[in-house]
PDB file of N, CA, C and O in Angstrom:
ATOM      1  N   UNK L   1     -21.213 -17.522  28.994  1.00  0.00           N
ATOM      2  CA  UNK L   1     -20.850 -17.067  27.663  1.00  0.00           C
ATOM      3  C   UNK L   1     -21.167 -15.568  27.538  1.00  0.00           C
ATOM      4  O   UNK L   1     -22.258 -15.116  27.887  1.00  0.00           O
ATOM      5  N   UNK L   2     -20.184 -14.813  27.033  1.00  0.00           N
ATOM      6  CA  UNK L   2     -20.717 -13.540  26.565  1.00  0.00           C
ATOM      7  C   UNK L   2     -21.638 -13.184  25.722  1.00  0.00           C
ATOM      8  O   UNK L   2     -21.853 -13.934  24.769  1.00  0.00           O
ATOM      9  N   UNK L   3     -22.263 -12.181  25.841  1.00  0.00           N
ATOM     10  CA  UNK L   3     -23.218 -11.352  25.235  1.00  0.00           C
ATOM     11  C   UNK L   3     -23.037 -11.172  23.838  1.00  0.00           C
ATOM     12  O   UNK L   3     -21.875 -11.366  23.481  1.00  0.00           O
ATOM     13  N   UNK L   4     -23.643 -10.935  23.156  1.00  0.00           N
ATOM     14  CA  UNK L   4     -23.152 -10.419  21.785  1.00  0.00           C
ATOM     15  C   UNK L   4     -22.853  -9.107  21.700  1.00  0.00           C
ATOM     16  O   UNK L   4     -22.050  -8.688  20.866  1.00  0.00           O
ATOM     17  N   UNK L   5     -23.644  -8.126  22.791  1.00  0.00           N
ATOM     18  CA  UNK L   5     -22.979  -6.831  22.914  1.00  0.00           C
ATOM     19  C   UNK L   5     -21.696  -6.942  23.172  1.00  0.00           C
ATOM     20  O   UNK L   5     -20.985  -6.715  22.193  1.00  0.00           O
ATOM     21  N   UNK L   6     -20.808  -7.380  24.751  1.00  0.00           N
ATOM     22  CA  UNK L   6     -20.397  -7.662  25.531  1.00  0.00           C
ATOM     23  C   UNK L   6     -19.243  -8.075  23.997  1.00  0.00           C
ATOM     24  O   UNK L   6     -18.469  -7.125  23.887  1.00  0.00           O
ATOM     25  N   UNK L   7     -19.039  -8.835  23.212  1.00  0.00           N
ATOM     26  CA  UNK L   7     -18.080  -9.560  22.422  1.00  0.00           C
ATOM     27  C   UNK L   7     -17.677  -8.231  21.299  1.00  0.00           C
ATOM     28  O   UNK L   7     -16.591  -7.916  20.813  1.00  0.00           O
ATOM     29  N   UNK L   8     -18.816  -7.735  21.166  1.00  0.00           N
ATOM     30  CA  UNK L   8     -18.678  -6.603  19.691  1.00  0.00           C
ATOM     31  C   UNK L   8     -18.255  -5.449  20.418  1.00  0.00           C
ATOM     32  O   UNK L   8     -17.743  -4.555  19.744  1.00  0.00           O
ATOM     33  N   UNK L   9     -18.377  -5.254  21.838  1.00  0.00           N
ATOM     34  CA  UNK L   9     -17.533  -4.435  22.542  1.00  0.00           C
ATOM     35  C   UNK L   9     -16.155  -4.421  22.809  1.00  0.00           C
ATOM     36  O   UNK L   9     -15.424  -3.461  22.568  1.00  0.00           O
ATOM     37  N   UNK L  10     -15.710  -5.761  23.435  1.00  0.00           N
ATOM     38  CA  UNK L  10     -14.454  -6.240  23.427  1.00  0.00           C
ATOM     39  C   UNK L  10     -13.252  -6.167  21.991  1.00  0.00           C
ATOM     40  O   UNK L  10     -12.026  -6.054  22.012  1.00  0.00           O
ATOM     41  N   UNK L  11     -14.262  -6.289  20.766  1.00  0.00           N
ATOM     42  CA  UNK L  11     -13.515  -6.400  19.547  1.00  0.00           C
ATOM     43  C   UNK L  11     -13.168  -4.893  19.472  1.00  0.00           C
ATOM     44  O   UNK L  11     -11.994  -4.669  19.179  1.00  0.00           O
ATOM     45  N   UNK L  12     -13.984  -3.789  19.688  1.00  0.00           N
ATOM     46  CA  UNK L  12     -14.126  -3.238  19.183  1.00  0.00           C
ATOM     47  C   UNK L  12     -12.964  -2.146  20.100  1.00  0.00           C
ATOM     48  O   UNK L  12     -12.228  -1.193  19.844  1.00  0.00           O
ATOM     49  N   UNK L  13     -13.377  -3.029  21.361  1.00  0.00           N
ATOM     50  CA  UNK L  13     -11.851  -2.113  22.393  1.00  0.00           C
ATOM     51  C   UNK L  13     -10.405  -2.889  21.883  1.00  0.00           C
ATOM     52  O   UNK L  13      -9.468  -2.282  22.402  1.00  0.00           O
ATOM     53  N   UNK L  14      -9.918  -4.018  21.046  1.00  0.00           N
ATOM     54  CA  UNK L  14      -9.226  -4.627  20.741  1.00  0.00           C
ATOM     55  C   UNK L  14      -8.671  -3.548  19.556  1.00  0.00           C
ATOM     56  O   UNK L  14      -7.536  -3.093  19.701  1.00  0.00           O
ATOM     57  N   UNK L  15      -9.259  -3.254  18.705  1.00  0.00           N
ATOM     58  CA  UNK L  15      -9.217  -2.573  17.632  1.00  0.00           C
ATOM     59  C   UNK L  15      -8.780  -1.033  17.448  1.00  0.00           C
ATOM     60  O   UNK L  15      -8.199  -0.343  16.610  1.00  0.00           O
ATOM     61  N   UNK L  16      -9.413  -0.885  18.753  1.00  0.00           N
ATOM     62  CA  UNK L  16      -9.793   1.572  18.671  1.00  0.00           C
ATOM     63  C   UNK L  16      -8.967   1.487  19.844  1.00  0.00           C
ATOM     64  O   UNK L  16      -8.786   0.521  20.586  1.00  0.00           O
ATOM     65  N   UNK L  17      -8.492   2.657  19.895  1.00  0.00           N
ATOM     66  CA  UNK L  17      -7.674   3.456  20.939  1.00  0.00           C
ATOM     67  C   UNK L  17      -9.144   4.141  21.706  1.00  0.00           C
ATOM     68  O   UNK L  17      -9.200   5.346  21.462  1.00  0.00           O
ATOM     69  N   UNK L  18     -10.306   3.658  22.549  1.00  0.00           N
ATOM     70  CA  UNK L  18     -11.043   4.075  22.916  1.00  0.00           C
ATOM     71  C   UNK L  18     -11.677   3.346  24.747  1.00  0.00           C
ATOM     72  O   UNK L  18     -11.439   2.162  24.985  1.00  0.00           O
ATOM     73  N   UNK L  19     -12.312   4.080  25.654  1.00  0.00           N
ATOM     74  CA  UNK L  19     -12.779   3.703  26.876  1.00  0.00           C
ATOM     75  C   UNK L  19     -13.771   2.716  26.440  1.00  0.00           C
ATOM     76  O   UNK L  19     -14.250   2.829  25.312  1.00  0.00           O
ATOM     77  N   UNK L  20     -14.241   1.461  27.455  1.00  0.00           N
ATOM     78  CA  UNK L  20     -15.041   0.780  27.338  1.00  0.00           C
ATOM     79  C   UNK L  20     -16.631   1.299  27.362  1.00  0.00           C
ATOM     80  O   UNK L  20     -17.627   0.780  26.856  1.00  0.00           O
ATOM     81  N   UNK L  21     -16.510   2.316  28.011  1.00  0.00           N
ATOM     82  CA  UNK L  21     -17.854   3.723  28.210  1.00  0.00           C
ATOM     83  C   UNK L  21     -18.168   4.292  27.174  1.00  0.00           C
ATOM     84  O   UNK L  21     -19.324   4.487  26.797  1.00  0.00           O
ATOM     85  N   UNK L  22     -17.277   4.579  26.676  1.00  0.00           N
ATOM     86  CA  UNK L  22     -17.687   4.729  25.094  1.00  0.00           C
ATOM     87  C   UNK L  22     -18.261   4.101  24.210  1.00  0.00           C
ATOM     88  O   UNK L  22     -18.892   4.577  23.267  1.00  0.00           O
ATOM     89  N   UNK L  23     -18.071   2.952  24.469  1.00  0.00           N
ATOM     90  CA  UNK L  23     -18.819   1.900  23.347  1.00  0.00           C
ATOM     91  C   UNK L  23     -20.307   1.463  23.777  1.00  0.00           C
ATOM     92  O   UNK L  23     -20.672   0.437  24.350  1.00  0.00           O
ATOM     93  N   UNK L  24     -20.881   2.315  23.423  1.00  0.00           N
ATOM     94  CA  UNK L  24     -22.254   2.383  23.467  1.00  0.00           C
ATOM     95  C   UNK L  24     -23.685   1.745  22.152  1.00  0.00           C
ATOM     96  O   UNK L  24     -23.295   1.073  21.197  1.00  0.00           O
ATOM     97  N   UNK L  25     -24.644   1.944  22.242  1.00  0.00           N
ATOM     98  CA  UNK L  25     -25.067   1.536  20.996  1.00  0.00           C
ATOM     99  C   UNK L  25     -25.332   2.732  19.734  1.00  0.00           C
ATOM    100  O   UNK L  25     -25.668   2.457  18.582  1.00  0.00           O
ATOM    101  N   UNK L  26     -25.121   3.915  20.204  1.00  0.00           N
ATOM    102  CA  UNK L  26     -25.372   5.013  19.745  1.00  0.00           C
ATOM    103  C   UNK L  26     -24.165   5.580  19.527  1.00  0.00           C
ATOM    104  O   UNK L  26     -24.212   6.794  19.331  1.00  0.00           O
ATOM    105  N   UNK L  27     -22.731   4.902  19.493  1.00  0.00           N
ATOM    106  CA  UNK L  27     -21.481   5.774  19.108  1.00  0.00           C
ATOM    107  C   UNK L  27     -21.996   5.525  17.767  1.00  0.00           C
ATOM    108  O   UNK L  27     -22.897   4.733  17.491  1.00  0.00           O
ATOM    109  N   UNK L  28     -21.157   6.488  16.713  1.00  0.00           N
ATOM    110  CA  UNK L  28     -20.812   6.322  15.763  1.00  0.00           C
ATOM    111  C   UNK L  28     -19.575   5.995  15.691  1.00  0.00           C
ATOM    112  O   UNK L  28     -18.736   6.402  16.495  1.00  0.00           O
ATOM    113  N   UNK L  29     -19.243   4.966  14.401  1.00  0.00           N
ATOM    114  CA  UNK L  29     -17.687   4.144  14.746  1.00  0.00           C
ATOM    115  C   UNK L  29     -16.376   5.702  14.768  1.00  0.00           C
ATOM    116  O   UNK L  29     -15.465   6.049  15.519  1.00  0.00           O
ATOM    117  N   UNK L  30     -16.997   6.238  13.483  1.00  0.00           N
ATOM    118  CA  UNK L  30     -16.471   7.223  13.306  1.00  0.00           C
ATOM    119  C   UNK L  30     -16.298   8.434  13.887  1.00  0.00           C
ATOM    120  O   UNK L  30     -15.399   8.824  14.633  1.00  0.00           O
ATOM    121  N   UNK L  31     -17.499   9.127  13.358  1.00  0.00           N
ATOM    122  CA  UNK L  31     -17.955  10.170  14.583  1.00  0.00           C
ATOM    123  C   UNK L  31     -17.353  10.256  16.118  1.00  0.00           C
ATOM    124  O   UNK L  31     -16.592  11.083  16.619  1.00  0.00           O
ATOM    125  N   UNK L  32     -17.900   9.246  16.596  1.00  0.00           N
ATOM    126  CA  UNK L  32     -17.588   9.177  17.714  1.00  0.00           C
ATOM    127  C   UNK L  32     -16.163   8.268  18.474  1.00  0.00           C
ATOM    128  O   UNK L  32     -15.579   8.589  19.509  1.00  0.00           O
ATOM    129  N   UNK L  33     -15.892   7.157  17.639  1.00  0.00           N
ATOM    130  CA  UNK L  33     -15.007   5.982  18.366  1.00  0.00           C
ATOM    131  C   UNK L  33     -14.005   6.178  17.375  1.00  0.00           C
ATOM    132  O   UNK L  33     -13.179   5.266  17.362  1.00  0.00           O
ATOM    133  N   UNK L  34     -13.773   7.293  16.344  1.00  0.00           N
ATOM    134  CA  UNK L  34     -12.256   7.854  15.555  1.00  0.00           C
ATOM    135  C   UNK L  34     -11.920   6.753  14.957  1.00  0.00           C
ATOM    136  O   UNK L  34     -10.702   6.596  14.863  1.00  0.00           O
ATOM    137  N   UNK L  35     -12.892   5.536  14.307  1.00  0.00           N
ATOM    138  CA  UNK L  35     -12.338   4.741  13.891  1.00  0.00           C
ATOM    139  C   UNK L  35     -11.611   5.260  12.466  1.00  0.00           C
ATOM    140  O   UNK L  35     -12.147   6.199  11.878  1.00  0.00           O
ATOM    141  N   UNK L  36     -10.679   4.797  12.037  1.00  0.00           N
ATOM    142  CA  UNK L  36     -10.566   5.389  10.028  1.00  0.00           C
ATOM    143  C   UNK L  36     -11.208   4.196   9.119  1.00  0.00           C
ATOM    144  O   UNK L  36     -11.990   3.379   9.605  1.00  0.00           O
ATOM    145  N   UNK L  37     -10.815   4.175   7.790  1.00  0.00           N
ATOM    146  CA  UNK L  37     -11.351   3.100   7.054  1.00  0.00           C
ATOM    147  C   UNK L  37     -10.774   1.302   7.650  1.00  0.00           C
ATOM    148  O   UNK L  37     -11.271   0.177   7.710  1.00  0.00           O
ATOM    149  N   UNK L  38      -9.523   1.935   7.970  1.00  0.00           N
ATOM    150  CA  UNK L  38      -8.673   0.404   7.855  1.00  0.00           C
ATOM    151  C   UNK L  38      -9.309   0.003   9.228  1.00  0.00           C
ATOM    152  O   UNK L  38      -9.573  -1.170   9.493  1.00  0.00           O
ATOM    153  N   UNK L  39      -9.527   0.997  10.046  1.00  0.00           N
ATOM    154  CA  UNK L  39     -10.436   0.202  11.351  1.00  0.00           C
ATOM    155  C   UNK L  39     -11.483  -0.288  11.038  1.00  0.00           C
ATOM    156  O   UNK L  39     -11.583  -1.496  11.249  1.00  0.00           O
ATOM    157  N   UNK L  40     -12.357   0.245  10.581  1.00  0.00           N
ATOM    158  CA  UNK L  40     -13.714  -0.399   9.611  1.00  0.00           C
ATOM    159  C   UNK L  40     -13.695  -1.828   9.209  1.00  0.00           C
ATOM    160  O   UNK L  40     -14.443  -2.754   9.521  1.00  0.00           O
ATOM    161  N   UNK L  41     -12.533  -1.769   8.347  1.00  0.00           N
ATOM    162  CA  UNK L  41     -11.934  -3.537   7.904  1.00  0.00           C
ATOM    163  C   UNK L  41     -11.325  -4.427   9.084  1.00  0.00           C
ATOM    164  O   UNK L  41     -11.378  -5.656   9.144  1.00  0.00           O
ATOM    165  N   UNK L  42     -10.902  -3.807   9.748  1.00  0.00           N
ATOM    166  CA  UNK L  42     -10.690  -4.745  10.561  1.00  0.00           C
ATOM    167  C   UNK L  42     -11.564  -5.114  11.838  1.00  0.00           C
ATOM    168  O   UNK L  42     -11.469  -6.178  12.450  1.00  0.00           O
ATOM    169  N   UNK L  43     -12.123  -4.440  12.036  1.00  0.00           N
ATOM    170  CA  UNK L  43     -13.503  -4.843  12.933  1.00  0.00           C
ATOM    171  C   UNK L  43     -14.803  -5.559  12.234  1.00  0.00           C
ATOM    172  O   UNK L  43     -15.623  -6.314  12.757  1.00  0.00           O
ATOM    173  N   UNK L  44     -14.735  -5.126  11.014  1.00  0.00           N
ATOM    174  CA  UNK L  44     -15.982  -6.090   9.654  1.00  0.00           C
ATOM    175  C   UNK L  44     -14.604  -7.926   9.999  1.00  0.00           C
ATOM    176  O   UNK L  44     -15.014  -9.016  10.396  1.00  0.00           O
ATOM    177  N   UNK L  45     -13.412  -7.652   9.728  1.00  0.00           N
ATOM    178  CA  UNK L  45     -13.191  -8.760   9.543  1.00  0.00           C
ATOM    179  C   UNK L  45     -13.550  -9.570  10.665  1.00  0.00           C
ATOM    180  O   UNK L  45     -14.169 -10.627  10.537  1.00  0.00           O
ATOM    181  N   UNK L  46     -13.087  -8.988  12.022  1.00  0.00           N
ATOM    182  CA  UNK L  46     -13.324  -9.298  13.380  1.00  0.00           C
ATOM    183  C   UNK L  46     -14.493 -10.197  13.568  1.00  0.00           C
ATOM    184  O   UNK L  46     -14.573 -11.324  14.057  1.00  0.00           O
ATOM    185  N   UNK L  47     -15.226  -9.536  13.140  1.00  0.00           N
ATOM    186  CA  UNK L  47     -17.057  -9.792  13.549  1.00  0.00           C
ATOM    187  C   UNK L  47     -16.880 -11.269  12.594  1.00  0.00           C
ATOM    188  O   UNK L  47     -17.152 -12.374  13.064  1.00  0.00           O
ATOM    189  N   UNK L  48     -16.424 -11.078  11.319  1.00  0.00           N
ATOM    190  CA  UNK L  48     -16.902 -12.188  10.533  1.00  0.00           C
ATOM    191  C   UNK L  48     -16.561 -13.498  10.807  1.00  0.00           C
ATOM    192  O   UNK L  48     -17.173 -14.555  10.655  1.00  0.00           O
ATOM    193  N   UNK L  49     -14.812 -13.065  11.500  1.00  0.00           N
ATOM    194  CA  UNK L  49     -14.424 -14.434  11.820  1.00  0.00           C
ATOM    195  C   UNK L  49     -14.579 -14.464  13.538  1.00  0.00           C
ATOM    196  O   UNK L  49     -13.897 -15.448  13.827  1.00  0.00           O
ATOM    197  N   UNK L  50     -15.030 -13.994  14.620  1.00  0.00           N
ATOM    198  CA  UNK L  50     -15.536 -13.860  15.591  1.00  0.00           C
ATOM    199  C   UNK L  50     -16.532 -15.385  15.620  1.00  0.00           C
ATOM    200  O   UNK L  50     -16.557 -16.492  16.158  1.00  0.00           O
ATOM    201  N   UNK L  51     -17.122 -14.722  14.850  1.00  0.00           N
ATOM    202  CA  UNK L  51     -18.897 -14.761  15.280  1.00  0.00           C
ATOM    203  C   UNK L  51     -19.402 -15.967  13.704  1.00  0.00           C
ATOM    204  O   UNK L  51     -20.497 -16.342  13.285  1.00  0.00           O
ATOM    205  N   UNK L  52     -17.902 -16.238  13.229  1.00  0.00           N
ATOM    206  CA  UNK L  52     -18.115 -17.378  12.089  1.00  0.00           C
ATOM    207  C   UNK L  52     -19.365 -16.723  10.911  1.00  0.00           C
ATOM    208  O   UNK L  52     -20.141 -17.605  10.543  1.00  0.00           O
ATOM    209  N   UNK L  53     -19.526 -15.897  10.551  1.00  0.00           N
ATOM    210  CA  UNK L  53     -20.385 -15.601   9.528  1.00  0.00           C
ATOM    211  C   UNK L  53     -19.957 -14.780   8.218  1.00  0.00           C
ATOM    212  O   UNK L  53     -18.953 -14.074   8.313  1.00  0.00           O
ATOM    213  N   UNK L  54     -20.484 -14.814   7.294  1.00  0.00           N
ATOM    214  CA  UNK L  54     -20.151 -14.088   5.918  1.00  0.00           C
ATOM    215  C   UNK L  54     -21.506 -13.021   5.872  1.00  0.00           C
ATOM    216  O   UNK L  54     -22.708 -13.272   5.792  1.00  0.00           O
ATOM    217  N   UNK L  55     -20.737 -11.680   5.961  1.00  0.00           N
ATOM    218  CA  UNK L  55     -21.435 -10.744   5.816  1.00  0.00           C
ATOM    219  C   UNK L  55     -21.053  -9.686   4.165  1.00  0.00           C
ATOM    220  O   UNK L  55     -19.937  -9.361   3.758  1.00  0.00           O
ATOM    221  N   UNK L  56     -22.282  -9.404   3.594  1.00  0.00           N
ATOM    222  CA  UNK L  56     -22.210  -9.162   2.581  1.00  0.00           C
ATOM    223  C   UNK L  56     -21.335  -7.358   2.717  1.00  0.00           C
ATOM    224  O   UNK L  56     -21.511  -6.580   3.655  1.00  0.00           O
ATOM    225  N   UNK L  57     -20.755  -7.198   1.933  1.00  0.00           N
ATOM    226  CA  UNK L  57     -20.066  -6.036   1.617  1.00  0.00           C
ATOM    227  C   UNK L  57     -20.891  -4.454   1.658  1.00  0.00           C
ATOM    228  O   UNK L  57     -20.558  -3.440   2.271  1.00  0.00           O
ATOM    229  N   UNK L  58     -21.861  -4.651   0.921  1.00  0.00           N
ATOM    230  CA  UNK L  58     -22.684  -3.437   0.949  1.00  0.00           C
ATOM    231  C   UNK L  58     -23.677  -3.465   2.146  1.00  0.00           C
ATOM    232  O   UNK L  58     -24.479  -2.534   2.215  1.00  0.00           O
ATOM    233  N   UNK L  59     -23.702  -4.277   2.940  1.00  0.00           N
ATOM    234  CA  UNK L  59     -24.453  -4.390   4.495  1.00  0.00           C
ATOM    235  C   UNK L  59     -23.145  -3.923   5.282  1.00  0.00           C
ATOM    236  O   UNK L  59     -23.027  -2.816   5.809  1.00  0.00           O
ATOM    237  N   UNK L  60     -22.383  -4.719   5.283  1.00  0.00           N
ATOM    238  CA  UNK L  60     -21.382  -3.869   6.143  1.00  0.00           C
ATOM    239  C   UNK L  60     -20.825  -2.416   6.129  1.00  0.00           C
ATOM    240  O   UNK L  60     -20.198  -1.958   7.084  1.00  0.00           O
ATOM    241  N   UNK L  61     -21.139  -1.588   4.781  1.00  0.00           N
ATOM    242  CA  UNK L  61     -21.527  -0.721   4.036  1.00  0.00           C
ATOM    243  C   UNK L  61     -22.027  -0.062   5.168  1.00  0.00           C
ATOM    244  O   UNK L  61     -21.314   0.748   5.759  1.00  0.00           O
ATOM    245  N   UNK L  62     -23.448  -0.373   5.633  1.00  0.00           N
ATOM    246  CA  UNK L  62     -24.194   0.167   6.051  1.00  0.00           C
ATOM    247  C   UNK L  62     -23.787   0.480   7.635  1.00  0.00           C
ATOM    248  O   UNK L  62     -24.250   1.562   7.996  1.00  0.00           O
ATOM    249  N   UNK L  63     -23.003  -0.238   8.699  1.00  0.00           N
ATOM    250  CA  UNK L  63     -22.276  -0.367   9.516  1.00  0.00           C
ATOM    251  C   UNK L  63     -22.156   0.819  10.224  1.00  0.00           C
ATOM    252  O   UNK L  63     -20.935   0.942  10.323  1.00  0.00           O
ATOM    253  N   UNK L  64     -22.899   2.198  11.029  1.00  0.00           N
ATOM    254  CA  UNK L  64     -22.184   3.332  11.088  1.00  0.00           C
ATOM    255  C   UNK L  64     -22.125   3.289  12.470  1.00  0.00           C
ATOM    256  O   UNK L  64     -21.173   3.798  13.061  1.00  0.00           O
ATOM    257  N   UNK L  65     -23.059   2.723  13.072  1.00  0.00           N
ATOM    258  CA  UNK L  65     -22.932   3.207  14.753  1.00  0.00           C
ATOM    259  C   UNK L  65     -22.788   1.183  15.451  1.00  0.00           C
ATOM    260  O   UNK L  65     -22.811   0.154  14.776  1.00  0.00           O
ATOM    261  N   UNK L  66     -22.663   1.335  16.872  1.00  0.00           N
ATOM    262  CA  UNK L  66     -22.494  -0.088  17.035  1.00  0.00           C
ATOM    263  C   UNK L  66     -23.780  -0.210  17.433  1.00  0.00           C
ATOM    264  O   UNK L  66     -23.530  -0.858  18.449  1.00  0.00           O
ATOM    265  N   UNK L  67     -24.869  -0.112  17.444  1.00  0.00           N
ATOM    266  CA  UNK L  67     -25.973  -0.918  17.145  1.00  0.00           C
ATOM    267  C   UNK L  67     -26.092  -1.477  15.850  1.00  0.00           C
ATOM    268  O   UNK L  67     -26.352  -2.674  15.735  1.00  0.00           O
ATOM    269  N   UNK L  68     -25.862  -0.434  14.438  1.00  0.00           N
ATOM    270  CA  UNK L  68     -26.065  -1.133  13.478  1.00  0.00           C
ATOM    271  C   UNK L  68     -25.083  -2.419  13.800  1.00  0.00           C
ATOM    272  O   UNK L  68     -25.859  -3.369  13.685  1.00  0.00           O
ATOM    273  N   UNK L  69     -23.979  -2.876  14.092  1.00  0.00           N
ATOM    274  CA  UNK L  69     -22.858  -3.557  13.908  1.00  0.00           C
ATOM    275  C   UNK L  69     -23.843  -4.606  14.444  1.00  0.00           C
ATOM    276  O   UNK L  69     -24.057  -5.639  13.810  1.00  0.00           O
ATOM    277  N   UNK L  70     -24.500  -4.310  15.732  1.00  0.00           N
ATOM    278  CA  UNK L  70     -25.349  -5.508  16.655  1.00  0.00           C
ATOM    279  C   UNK L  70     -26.425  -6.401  15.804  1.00  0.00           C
ATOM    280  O   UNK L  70     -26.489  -7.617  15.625  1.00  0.00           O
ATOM    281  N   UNK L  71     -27.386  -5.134  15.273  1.00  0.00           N
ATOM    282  CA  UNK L  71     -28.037  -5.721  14.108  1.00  0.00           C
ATOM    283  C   UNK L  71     -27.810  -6.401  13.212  1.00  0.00           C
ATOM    284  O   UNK L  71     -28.589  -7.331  13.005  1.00  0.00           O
ATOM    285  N   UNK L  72     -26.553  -6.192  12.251  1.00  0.00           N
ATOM    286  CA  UNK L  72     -26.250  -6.838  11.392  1.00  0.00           C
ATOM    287  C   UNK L  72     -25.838  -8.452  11.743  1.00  0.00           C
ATOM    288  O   UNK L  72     -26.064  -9.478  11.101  1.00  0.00           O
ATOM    289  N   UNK L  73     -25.316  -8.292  12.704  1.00  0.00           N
ATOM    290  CA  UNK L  73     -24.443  -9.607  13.179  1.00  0.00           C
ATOM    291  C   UNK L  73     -25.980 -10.203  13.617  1.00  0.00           C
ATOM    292  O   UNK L  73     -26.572 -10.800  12.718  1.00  0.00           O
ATOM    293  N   UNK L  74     -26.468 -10.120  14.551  1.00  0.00           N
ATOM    294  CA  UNK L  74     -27.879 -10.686  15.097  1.00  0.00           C
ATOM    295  C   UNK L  74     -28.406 -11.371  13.637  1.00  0.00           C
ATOM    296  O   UNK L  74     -28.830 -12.526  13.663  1.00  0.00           O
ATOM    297  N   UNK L  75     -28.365 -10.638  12.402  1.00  0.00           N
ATOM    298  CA  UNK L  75     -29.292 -11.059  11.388  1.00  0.00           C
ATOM    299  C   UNK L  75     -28.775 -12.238  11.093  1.00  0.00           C
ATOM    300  O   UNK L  75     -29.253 -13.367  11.209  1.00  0.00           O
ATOM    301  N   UNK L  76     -26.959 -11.584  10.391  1.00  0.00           N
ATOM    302  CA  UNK L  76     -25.827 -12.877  10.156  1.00  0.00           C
ATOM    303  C   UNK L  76     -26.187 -14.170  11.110  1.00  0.00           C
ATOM    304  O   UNK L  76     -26.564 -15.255  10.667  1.00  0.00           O
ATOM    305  N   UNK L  77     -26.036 -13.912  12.248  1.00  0.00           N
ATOM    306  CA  UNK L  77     -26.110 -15.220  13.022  1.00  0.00           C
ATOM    307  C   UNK L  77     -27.521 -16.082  13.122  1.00  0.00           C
ATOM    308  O   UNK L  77     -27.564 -17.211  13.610  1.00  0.00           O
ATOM    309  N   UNK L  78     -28.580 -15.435  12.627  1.00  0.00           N
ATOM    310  CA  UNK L  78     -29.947 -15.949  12.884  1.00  0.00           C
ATOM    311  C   UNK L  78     -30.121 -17.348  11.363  1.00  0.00           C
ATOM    312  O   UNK L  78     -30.478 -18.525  11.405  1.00  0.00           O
ATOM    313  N   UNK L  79     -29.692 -16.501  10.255  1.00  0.00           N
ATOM    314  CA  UNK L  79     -28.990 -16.833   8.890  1.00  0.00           C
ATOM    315  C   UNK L  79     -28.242 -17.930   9.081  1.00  0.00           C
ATOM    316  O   UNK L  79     -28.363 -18.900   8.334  1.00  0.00           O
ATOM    317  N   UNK L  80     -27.597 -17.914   9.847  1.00  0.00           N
ATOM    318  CA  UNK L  80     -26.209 -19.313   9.864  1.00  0.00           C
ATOM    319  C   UNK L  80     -26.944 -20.722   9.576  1.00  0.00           C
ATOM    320  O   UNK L  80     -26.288 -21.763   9.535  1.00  0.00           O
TER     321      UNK L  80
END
């Protein structure tokens, strides 16, 4: 089974016009991986229905680099 990195990576190369090298825990989605807003939504949706969890709006809010993304989901899934 994959990783939870390993899955939030894959989504996240599904999503961005970006190298798999890039997706680090320290990109910023933006900053660094050029995501725009509508990428934002669709990688929040990704994760939610991925990984089966309901993540609150103003946490995903918080969302800027893909560690936070790791964190959040880790919490979501601990929660389930």
């Amino acid at each position: 089974m994959a990783s939870l990195e390993e899955k939030v990576k894959e989504i996240v190369l599904q999503i961005l016009d970006v190298k798999a090298e890039d997706i680090v825990p320290t990109a910023h989605f933006v900053d660094d991986l050029n995501a725009t807003s509508i990428d934002l939504v669709e990688i929040f949706t990704a994760f939610q229905n991925t990984f089966d969890v309901n993540i609150e709006e103003e946490d995903a809010a918080k969302m800027k680099t893909v560690q936070d993304a790791l964190d959040l989901l880790e919490g979501a899934i601990a929660r389930k």
